[in-house]
Amino acid sequence: MLVHLTSDNWISLGGQPISDIRDRIKKRFDAGRFTFHVGTDSKTYSDHCVITTTICFRENGHGALVAYQRNKVETFNNISEKLLHETLVSLEAAQMVQDITGSPPTVHADVNSKDTALSYRMLNVIMGLVKGMGFPIKVKPDAWAADIADMFTR
């Protein structure tokens, strides 16, 4: 499997560097009060694309703590390629969380359940890919972890 994410350049929602994301995930898991969610979004610029992945630690009734990572990649040829790449990066993050916690996080995919949306044509493909890898999935309008990633792609 290709590796898109690194272990050393994660940032907290407040902008602080996270020295060891694996340790952060383990501590949140050991606290016993968080659910885990991952999401990825990207923004295309003229000569590159910024892709941002979030790992969200949600505490029911108290919001979420967030770690995110931004990376530059080459631009995509079309929307299908872009959405598949975002999903593969989310799956990589999800697998890391599951390896540490023993429990699958929910993957929030940047595809829309409304048939009028451009991303809708990839809905079944993305849902099948994520479910086939053994992870629960949320799609828009419920994919809030992907929405948080969107905030950091700019």
PDB file of C-alpha atoms in Angstrom, residues 46-147:
ATOM      1  CA  SER A  46      -2.837  25.975 -10.546  1.00  0.00           C
ATOM      2  CA  ASP A  47       0.201  23.715 -10.176  1.00  0.00           C
ATOM      3  CA  HIS A  48      -0.573  21.472  -7.188  1.00  0.00           C
ATOM      4  CA  CYS A  49      -3.254  20.226  -4.853  1.00  0.00           C
ATOM      5  CA  VAL A  50      -3.378  20.562  -1.070  1.00  0.00           C
ATOM      6  CA  ILE A  51      -4.811  17.509   0.635  1.00  0.00           C
ATOM      7  CA  THR A  52      -5.756  17.643   4.302  1.00  0.00           C
ATOM      8  CA  THR A  53      -6.638  14.688   6.501  1.00  0.00           C
ATOM      9  CA  THR A  54      -8.208  14.926   9.938  1.00  0.00           C
ATOM     10  CA  ILE A  55      -8.349  12.506  12.816  1.00  0.00           C
ATOM     11  CA  CYS A  56     -11.143  13.639  15.105  1.00  0.00           C
ATOM     12  CA  PHE A  57     -11.587  12.484  18.677  1.00  0.00           C
ATOM     13  CA  ARG A  58     -15.247  13.113  19.474  1.00  0.00           C
ATOM     14  CA  GLU A  59     -16.494  13.239  23.028  1.00  0.00           C
ATOM     15  CA  ASN A  60     -20.273  12.984  23.114  1.00  0.00           C
ATOM     16  CA  GLY A  61     -21.786  16.261  24.236  1.00  0.00           C
ATOM     17  CA  HIS A  62     -18.415  18.046  24.290  1.00  0.00           C
ATOM     18  CA  GLY A  63     -17.412  18.443  20.636  1.00  0.00           C
ATOM     19  CA  ALA A  64     -14.242  17.060  19.098  1.00  0.00           C
ATOM     20  CA  LEU A  65     -10.493  17.335  19.445  1.00  0.00           C
ATOM     21  CA  VAL A  66      -8.809  17.378  16.049  1.00  0.00           C
ATOM     22  CA  ALA A  67      -5.432  16.493  14.574  1.00  0.00           C
ATOM     23  CA  TYR A  68      -4.795  17.296  10.932  1.00  0.00           C
ATOM     24  CA  GLN A  69      -2.086  16.913   8.336  1.00  0.00           C
ATOM     25  CA  ARG A  70      -1.663  18.906   5.120  1.00  0.00           C
ATOM     26  CA  ASN A  71       0.326  17.662   2.155  1.00  0.00           C
ATOM     27  CA  LYS A  72       0.946  18.865  -1.391  1.00  0.00           C
ATOM     28  CA  VAL A  73       0.295  16.450  -4.243  1.00  0.00           C
ATOM     29  CA  GLU A  74       0.076  16.720  -8.005  1.00  0.00           C
ATOM     30  CA  THR A  75      -3.218  17.929  -9.420  1.00  0.00           C
ATOM     31  CA  PHE A  76      -5.845  15.368 -10.344  1.00  0.00           C
ATOM     32  CA  ASN A  77      -7.162  14.702 -13.843  1.00  0.00           C
ATOM     33  CA  ASN A  78     -10.828  14.585 -12.821  1.00  0.00           C
ATOM     34  CA  ILE A  79     -13.241  14.538  -9.893  1.00  0.00           C
ATOM     35  CA  SER A  80     -13.321  10.737  -9.730  1.00  0.00           C
ATOM     36  CA  GLU A  81      -9.552  10.508  -9.354  1.00  0.00           C
ATOM     37  CA  LYS A  82      -9.613  13.235  -6.706  1.00  0.00           C
ATOM     38  CA  LEU A  83     -12.357  11.562  -4.647  1.00  0.00           C
ATOM     39  CA  LEU A  84     -10.674   8.156  -4.854  1.00  0.00           C
ATOM     40  CA  HIS A  85      -7.367   9.641  -3.705  1.00  0.00           C
ATOM     41  CA  GLU A  86      -9.040  11.423  -0.780  1.00  0.00           C
ATOM     42  CA  THR A  87     -10.696   8.148   0.210  1.00  0.00           C
ATOM     43  CA  LEU A  88      -7.452   6.176   0.027  1.00  0.00           C
ATOM     44  CA  VAL A  89      -5.736   8.703   2.290  1.00  0.00           C
ATOM     45  CA  SER A  90      -8.660   8.534   4.745  1.00  0.00           C
ATOM     46  CA  LEU A  91      -8.418   4.742   4.698  1.00  0.00           C
ATOM     47  CA  GLU A  92      -4.715   4.981   5.486  1.00  0.00           C
ATOM     48  CA  ALA A  93      -5.493   7.171   8.514  1.00  0.00           C
ATOM     49  CA  ALA A  94      -8.364   4.876   9.513  1.00  0.00           C
ATOM     50  CA  GLN A  95      -6.090   1.834   9.370  1.00  0.00           C
ATOM     51  CA  MET A  96      -3.529   3.581  11.582  1.00  0.00           C
ATOM     52  CA  VAL A  97      -6.232   4.407  14.148  1.00  0.00           C
ATOM     53  CA  GLN A  98      -7.553   0.844  14.044  1.00  0.00           C
ATOM     54  CA  ASP A  99      -4.053  -0.615  14.425  1.00  0.00           C
ATOM     55  CA  ILE A 100      -3.576   1.446  17.589  1.00  0.00           C
ATOM     56  CA  THR A 101      -7.051   1.111  19.116  1.00  0.00           C
ATOM     57  CA  GLY A 102      -8.224  -2.248  17.793  1.00  0.00           C
ATOM     58  CA  SER A 103     -11.455  -0.528  16.781  1.00  0.00           C
ATOM     59  CA  PRO A 104     -12.442   0.870  13.365  1.00  0.00           C
ATOM     60  CA  PRO A 105     -13.001   4.632  13.211  1.00  0.00           C
ATOM     61  CA  THR A 106     -15.753   6.105  11.082  1.00  0.00           C
ATOM     62  CA  VAL A 107     -14.566   7.353   7.699  1.00  0.00           C
ATOM     63  CA  HIS A 108     -16.195  10.599   6.584  1.00  0.00           C
ATOM     64  CA  ALA A 109     -16.133  10.712   2.784  1.00  0.00           C
ATOM     65  CA  ASP A 110     -16.327  13.915   0.766  1.00  0.00           C
ATOM     66  CA  VAL A 111     -19.105  12.555  -1.479  1.00  0.00           C
ATOM     67  CA  ASN A 112     -22.672  13.744  -1.518  1.00  0.00           C
ATOM     68  CA  SER A 113     -25.815  11.661  -1.096  1.00  0.00           C
ATOM     69  CA  LYS A 114     -27.807  14.207  -3.157  1.00  0.00           C
ATOM     70  CA  ASP A 115     -28.160  13.056  -6.761  1.00  0.00           C
ATOM     71  CA  THR A 116     -27.752  16.608  -8.047  1.00  0.00           C
ATOM     72  CA  ALA A 117     -24.201  16.906  -6.671  1.00  0.00           C
ATOM     73  CA  LEU A 118     -21.207  16.241  -8.923  1.00  0.00           C
ATOM     74  CA  SER A 119     -19.659  13.846  -6.394  1.00  0.00           C
ATOM     75  CA  TYR A 120     -22.845  11.742  -6.266  1.00  0.00           C
ATOM     76  CA  ARG A 121     -21.710   9.622  -9.224  1.00  0.00           C
ATOM     77  CA  MET A 122     -18.895   8.263  -7.027  1.00  0.00           C
ATOM     78  CA  LEU A 123     -21.125   7.554  -4.019  1.00  0.00           C
ATOM     79  CA  ASN A 124     -21.529   3.792  -4.527  1.00  0.00           C
ATOM     80  CA  VAL A 125     -17.865   3.316  -5.449  1.00  0.00           C
ATOM     81  CA  ILE A 126     -16.592   5.186  -2.377  1.00  0.00           C
ATOM     82  CA  MET A 127     -19.120   3.577  -0.022  1.00  0.00           C
ATOM     83  CA  GLY A 128     -18.259   0.127  -1.358  1.00  0.00           C
ATOM     84  CA  LEU A 129     -14.528   0.748  -1.009  1.00  0.00           C
ATOM     85  CA  VAL A 130     -14.763   1.975   2.585  1.00  0.00           C
ATOM     86  CA  LYS A 131     -17.249  -0.700   3.705  1.00  0.00           C
ATOM     87  CA  GLY A 132     -15.231  -3.342   1.882  1.00  0.00           C
ATOM     88  CA  MET A 133     -12.195  -2.343   3.949  1.00  0.00           C
ATOM     89  CA  GLY A 134     -14.274  -2.864   7.105  1.00  0.00           C
ATOM     90  CA  PHE A 135     -14.894   0.720   8.161  1.00  0.00           C
ATOM     91  CA  PRO A 136     -18.182   2.483   8.888  1.00  0.00           C
ATOM     92  CA  ILE A 137     -18.802   5.455   6.611  1.00  0.00           C
ATOM     93  CA  LYS A 138     -20.578   8.810   6.674  1.00  0.00           C
ATOM     94  CA  VAL A 139     -21.193  10.879   3.543  1.00  0.00           C
ATOM     95  CA  LYS A 140     -22.354  14.432   3.026  1.00  0.00           C
ATOM     96  CA  PRO A 141     -24.256  16.088   4.549  1.00  0.00           C
ATOM     97  CA  ASP A 142     -23.170  14.091   7.645  1.00  0.00           C
ATOM     98  CA  ALA A 143     -19.443  13.867   6.861  1.00  0.00           C
ATOM     99  CA  TRP A 144     -18.324  16.512   9.343  1.00  0.00           C
ATOM    100  CA  ALA A 145     -14.716  15.247   9.641  1.00  0.00           C
ATOM    101  CA  ALA A 146     -14.265  15.907   5.905  1.00  0.00           C
ATOM    102  CA  ASP A 147     -15.789  19.361   6.439  1.00  0.00           C
TER     103      ASP A 147
END
